């Protein structure tokens, strides 16, 4: 009786210490949970994550040796950057990223991610200086909530199927340096980034963007009014004039060129890395 009692006690105590250790021994449990969730939510047909993201070896800072993971300090499981570019990954935006709470850079470009960009994106990646979701299959509208990611230097959303208008609130991103929404299905006025140098390339190959470095926007009512006046004036040649106009429209639409840049917007964070090596335990 007392023997089985003792065994039970030992079991309870070791379970207690076991669970306590998993909370404090390995620094930032939340970041480990973050990567577990990301791995679980993505299809990985080429096995990049499957072969490298092994959660069974719990040495301190083990996740920092995973493919695509950069930590604040090599032996502290606190994720600084996630770079999972061009790995054939498939699935919706991996919400597990919300548990990597010290993330400053996220690159998921050139994969096969689909669905919408989360409408609470600023709660998910609040501190990112660089967000690259380009060359995926994201659809729906660009969330205005991105304007609350106030540390953003680089925001790359080009080569997706994003539609609707670009939220004007994005113009509030005070640190923005690189911005691209080219090759989407966007319409309407582009954000006013003040004196920042965002070029027409950033908006190329969308069906109806205007303003900023592009052609000025015209209200649809004014536009049709002008059309009526023009038709009345040219009378019999209206049909051929319209033909030329439509032709020019399509020619100008094709002149835009795709420009792709490699984002490296969190240099300040990297330089901070060395000084942030104090362990949480
Ligand atoms: C993960 O993030 C969600 C949303 O912020 C939070 O509710 C949850 O407690 C976090 N889980 C862990 C294990 O940190
Ligand atoms: C993942 O790796 C394990 C062994 O490392 C292997 O047995 C399994 O087939 C792999 N799965 C995929 C989808 O690559
Ligand atoms: C666990 O990871 C450490 C550091 O990468 C390595 O030295 C050790 O061999 C690994 N242990 C196992 C059982 O894989
Ligand atoms: C947008 O961001 C703010 C602040 O980060 C947050 O409080 C709000 O809930 C977010 N909006 C949505 C629709 O999630
Ligand atoms: C963001 O919204 C999703 C639902 O769309 C929710 O599951 C998640 O917990 C939210 N994350 C945060 C950090 O608010
Ligand atoms: C993108 O998504 C659409 C449907 O949502 C699908 O038809 C298309 O094949 C996808 N493209 C890629 C490259 O995955
Ligand atoms: C989020 O951004 C909007 C402007 O887009 C601003 O009005 C709002 O105060 C911000 N919310 C927080 C919590 O910072």
mmCIF file of N, CA and C and ligand atoms in Angstrom, residues 90 111-112 114 136-137 139 161, ligand 6:
data_model
loop_
_atom_site.group_PDB
_atom_site.id
_atom_site.type_symbol
_atom_site.label_atom_id
_atom_site.label_comp_id
_atom_site.label_asym_id
_atom_site.label_seq_id
_atom_site.Cartn_x
_atom_site.Cartn_y
_atom_site.Cartn_z
ATOM 1 N N UNK A 90 1.712 25.489 -48.783
ATOM 2 C CA UNK A 90 0.329 25.699 -49.207
ATOM 3 C C UNK A 90 -0.571 25.768 -47.988
ATOM 4 N N UNK A 111 5.182 31.310 -52.314
ATOM 5 C CA UNK A 111 4.606 30.031 -51.923
ATOM 6 C C UNK A 111 3.220 29.925 -52.552
ATOM 7 N N UNK A 112 2.388 29.044 -52.019
ATOM 8 C CA UNK A 112 1.041 28.894 -52.573
ATOM 9 C C UNK A 112 0.001 29.143 -51.506
ATOM 10 N N UNK A 114 -3.122 30.939 -49.721
ATOM 11 C CA UNK A 114 -4.363 31.470 -50.293
ATOM 12 C C UNK A 114 -5.276 31.957 -49.174
ATOM 13 N N UNK A 136 2.039 34.927 -53.917
ATOM 14 C CA UNK A 136 1.221 33.841 -53.377
ATOM 15 C C UNK A 136 -0.127 33.900 -54.080
ATOM 16 N N UNK A 137 -1.144 33.400 -53.423
ATOM 17 C CA UNK A 137 -2.470 33.391 -54.041
ATOM 18 C C UNK A 137 -3.472 34.035 -53.078
ATOM 19 N N UNK A 139 -6.236 36.471 -51.646
ATOM 20 C CA UNK A 139 -7.343 37.163 -52.296
ATOM 21 C C UNK A 139 -8.072 38.027 -51.262
ATOM 22 N N UNK A 161 -3.846 37.945 -55.686
ATOM 23 C CA UNK A 161 -5.134 38.238 -56.333
ATOM 24 C C UNK A 161 -5.963 39.158 -55.436
HETATM 25 C C1 LIG B 6 -5.293 30.310 -56.755
HETATM 26 O O1 LIG B 6 -6.604 30.106 -56.267
HETATM 27 C C2 LIG B 6 -7.566 29.835 -57.273
HETATM 28 C C3 LIG B 6 -8.929 29.663 -56.631
HETATM 29 O O2 LIG B 6 -9.028 30.287 -55.417
HETATM 30 C C4 LIG B 6 -7.179 28.576 -58.026
HETATM 31 O O3 LIG B 6 -8.099 28.348 -59.069
HETATM 32 C C5 LIG B 6 -5.779 28.728 -58.602
HETATM 33 O O4 LIG B 6 -5.371 27.521 -59.180
HETATM 34 C C6 LIG B 6 -4.799 29.102 -57.504
HETATM 35 N N1 LIG B 6 -3.508 29.354 -58.117
HETATM 36 C C7 LIG B 6 -2.375 28.830 -57.647
HETATM 37 C C8 LIG B 6 -1.128 29.202 -58.377
HETATM 38 O O5 LIG B 6 -2.343 28.096 -56.664
#
